[in-house]
Short mmCIF file of N, CA, C and O and ligand atoms in Angstrom, two decimals:
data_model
loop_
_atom_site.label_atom_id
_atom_site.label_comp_id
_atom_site.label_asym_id
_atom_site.label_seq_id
_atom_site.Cartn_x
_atom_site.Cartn_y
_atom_site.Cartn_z
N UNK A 1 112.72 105.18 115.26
CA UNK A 1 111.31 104.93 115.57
C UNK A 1 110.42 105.24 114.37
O UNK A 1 110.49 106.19 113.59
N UNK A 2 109.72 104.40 114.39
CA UNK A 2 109.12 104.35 113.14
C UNK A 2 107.13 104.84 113.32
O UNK A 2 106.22 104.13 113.75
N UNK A 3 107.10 105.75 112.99
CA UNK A 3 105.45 106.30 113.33
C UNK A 3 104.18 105.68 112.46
O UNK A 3 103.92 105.86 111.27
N UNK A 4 103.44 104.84 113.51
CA UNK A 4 102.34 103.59 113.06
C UNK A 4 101.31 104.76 112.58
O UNK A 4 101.08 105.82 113.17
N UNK A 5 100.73 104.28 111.32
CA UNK A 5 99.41 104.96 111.07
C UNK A 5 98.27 103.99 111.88
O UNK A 5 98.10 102.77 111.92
N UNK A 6 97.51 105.24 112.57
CA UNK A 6 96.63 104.43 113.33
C UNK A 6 95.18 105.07 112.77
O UNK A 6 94.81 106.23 112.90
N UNK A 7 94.34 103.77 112.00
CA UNK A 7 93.41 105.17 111.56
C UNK A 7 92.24 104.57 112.26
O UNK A 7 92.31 103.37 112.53
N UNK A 8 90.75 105.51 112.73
CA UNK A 8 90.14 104.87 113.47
C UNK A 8 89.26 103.46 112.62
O UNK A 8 89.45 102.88 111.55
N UNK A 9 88.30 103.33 113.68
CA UNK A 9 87.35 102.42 113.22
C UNK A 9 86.07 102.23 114.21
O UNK A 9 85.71 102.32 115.39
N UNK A 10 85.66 101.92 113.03
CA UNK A 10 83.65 101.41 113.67
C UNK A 10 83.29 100.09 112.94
O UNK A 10 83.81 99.45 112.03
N UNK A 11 82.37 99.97 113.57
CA UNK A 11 81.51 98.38 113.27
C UNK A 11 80.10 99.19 112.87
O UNK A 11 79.51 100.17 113.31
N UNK A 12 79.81 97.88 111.41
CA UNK A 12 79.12 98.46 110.60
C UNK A 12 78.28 97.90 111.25
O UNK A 12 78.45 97.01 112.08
N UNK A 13 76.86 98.61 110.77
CA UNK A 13 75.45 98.61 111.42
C UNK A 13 74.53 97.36 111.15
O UNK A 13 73.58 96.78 111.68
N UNK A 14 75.42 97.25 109.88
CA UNK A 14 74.38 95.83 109.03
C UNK A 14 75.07 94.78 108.78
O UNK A 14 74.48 93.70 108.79
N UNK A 15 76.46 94.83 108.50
CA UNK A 15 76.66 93.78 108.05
C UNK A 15 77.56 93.11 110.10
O UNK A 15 77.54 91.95 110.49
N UNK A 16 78.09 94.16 110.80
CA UNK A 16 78.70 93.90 111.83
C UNK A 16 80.07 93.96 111.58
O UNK A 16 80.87 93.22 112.17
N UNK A 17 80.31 94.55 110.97
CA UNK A 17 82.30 93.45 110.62
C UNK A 17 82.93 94.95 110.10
O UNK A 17 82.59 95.60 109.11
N UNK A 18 84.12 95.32 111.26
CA UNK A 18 84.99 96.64 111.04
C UNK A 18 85.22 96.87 110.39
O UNK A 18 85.46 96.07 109.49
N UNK A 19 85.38 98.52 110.21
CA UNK A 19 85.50 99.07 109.04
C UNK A 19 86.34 100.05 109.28
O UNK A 19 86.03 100.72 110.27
N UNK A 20 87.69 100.53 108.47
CA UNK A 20 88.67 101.61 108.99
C UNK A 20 87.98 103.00 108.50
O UNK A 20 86.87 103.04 107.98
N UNK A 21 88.60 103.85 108.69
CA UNK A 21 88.42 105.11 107.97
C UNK A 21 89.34 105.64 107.03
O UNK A 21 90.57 105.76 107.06
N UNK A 22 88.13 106.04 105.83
CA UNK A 22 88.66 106.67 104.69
C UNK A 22 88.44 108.04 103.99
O UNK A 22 87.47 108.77 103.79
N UNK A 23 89.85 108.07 103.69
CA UNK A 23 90.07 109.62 103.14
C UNK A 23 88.58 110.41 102.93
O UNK A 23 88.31 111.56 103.29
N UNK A 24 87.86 109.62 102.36
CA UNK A 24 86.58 110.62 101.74
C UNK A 24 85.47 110.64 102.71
O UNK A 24 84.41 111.21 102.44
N UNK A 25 85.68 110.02 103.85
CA UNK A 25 85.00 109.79 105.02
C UNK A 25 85.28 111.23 105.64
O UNK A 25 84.36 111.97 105.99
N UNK A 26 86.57 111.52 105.75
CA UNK A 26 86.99 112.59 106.19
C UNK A 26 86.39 113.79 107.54
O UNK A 26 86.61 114.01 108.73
N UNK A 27 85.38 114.43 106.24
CA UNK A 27 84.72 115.62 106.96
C UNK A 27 83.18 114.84 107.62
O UNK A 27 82.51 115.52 108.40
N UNK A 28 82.83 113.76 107.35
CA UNK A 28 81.95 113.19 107.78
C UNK A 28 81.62 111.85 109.01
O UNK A 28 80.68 111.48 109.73
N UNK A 29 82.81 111.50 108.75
CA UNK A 29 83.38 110.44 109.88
C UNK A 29 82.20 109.99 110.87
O UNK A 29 81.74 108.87 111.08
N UNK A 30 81.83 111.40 111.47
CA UNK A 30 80.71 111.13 112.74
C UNK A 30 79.63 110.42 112.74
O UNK A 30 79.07 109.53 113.39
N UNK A 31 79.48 111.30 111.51
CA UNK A 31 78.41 110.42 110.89
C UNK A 31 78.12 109.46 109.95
O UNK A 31 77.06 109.32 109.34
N UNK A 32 79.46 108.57 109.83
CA UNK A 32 79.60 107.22 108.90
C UNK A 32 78.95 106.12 110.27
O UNK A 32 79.30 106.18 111.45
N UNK A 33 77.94 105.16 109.67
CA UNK A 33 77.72 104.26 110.52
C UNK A 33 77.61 102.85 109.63
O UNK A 33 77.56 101.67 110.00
N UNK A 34 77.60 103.48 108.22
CA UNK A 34 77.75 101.91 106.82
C UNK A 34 79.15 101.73 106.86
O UNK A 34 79.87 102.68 107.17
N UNK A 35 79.84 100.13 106.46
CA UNK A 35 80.93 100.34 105.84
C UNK A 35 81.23 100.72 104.53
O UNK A 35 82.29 100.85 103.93
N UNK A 36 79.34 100.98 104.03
CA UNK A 36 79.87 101.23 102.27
C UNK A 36 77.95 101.25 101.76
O UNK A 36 76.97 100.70 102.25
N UNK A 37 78.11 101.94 100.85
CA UNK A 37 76.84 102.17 100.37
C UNK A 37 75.57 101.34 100.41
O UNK A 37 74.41 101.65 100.68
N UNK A 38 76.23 100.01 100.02
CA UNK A 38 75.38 98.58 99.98
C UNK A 38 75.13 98.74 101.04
O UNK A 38 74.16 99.51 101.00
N UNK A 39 75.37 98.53 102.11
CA UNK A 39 74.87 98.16 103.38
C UNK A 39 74.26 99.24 103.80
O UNK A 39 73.57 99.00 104.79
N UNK A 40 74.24 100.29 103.46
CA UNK A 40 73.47 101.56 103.48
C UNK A 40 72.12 101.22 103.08
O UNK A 40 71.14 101.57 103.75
N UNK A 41 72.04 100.69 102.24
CA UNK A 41 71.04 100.49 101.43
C UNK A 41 70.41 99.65 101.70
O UNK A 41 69.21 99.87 101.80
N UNK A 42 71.03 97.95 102.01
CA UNK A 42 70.37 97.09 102.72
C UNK A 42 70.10 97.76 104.26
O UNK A 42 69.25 98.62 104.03
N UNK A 43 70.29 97.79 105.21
CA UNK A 43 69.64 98.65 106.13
C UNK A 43 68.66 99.65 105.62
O UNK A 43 67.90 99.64 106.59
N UNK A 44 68.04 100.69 104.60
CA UNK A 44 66.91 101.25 104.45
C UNK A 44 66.31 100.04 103.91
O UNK A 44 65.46 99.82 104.77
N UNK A 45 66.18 98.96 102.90
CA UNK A 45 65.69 98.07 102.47
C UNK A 45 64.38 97.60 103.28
O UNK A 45 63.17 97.63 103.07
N UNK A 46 65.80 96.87 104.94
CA UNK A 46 65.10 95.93 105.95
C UNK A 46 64.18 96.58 106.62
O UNK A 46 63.05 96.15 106.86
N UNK A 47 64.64 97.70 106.95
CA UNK A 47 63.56 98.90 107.35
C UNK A 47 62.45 99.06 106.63
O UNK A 47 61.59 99.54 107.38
N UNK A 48 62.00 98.90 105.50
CA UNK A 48 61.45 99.57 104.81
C UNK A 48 60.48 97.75 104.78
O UNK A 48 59.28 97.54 104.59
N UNK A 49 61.20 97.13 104.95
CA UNK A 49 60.05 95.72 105.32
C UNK A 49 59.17 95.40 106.13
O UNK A 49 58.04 94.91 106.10
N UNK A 50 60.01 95.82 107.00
CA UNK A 50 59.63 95.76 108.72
C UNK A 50 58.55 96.70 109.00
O UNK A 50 57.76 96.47 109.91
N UNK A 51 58.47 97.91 108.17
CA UNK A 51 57.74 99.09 108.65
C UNK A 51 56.42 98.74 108.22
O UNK A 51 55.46 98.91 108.96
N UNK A 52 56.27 98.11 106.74
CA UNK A 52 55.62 97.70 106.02
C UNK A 52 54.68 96.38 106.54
O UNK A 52 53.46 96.29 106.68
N UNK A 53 55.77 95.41 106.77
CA UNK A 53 54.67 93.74 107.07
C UNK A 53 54.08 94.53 108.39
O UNK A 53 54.35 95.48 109.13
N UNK A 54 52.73 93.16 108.13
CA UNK A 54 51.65 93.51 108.90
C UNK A 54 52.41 92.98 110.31
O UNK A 54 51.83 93.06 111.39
ZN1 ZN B 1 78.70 96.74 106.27
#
Protein backbone atom coordinates (compact mmCIF):
# COMPACT_ATOMS: atom_id res chain seq x y z
CA UNK A 1 0.00 0.00 0.00
CA UNK A 2 1.22 2.89 -1.10
CA UNK A 3 0.47 6.30 1.17
CA UNK A 4 -1.23 9.26 -1.16
CA UNK A 5 0.01 12.73 -0.21
CA UNK A 6 -3.09 14.53 0.29
CA UNK A 7 -2.36 18.18 0.74
CA UNK A 8 -5.24 20.57 1.40
CA UNK A 9 -6.77 23.23 -0.70
CA UNK A 10 -8.74 26.53 -1.14
CA UNK A 11 -10.11 28.62 -3.91
CA UNK A 12 -8.53 31.78 -4.44
CA UNK A 13 -10.42 34.94 -3.67
CA UNK A 14 -9.60 36.73 -6.95
CA UNK A 15 -8.67 34.90 -9.42
CA UNK A 16 -11.28 31.67 -8.31
CA UNK A 17 -9.16 28.71 -9.48
CA UNK A 18 -7.56 26.10 -6.61
CA UNK A 19 -4.82 26.36 -5.01
CA UNK A 20 -2.87 23.46 -2.95
CA UNK A 21 -0.88 24.10 0.05
CA UNK A 22 2.61 25.06 0.45
CA UNK A 23 5.43 24.32 2.60
CA UNK A 24 5.83 28.10 3.44
CA UNK A 25 2.14 28.42 3.86
CA UNK A 26 2.71 26.20 6.68
CA UNK A 27 2.28 28.11 10.00
CA UNK A 28 -0.18 30.38 8.25
CA UNK A 29 -2.48 28.26 6.19
CA UNK A 30 -5.65 29.78 8.02
CA UNK A 31 -5.02 32.57 6.99
CA UNK A 32 -3.94 32.09 3.22
CA UNK A 33 -6.99 33.24 1.13
CA UNK A 34 -4.50 34.45 -2.26
CA UNK A 35 -3.09 31.78 -4.38
CA UNK A 36 -0.01 34.03 -4.57
CA UNK A 37 0.97 37.55 -3.98
CA UNK A 38 -0.38 39.00 -7.35
CA UNK A 39 -3.68 38.28 -6.60
CA UNK A 40 -3.11 39.62 -3.23
CA UNK A 41 -2.47 42.59 -4.65
CA UNK A 42 -4.96 42.71 -7.37
CA UNK A 43 -7.69 42.23 -4.74
CA UNK A 44 -6.26 45.42 -2.55
CA UNK A 45 -5.97 47.20 -6.05
CA UNK A 46 -9.95 46.50 -6.91
CA UNK A 47 -10.71 47.51 -3.51
CA UNK A 48 -8.95 50.39 -3.47
CA UNK A 49 -11.16 51.45 -6.79
CA UNK A 50 -14.28 50.66 -5.63
CA UNK A 51 -13.73 52.52 -2.32
CA UNK A 52 -12.59 55.40 -4.26
CA UNK A 53 -15.16 55.85 -7.56
CA UNK A 54 -17.86 58.04 -6.89
ZN1 LIG B 1 -5.42 33.66 -7.41
Amino acid sequence: MTKKEHLPEKICLVCHRPFKWRKKWQKIWDNVKYCSERCRRTRRTKLFIEETSP
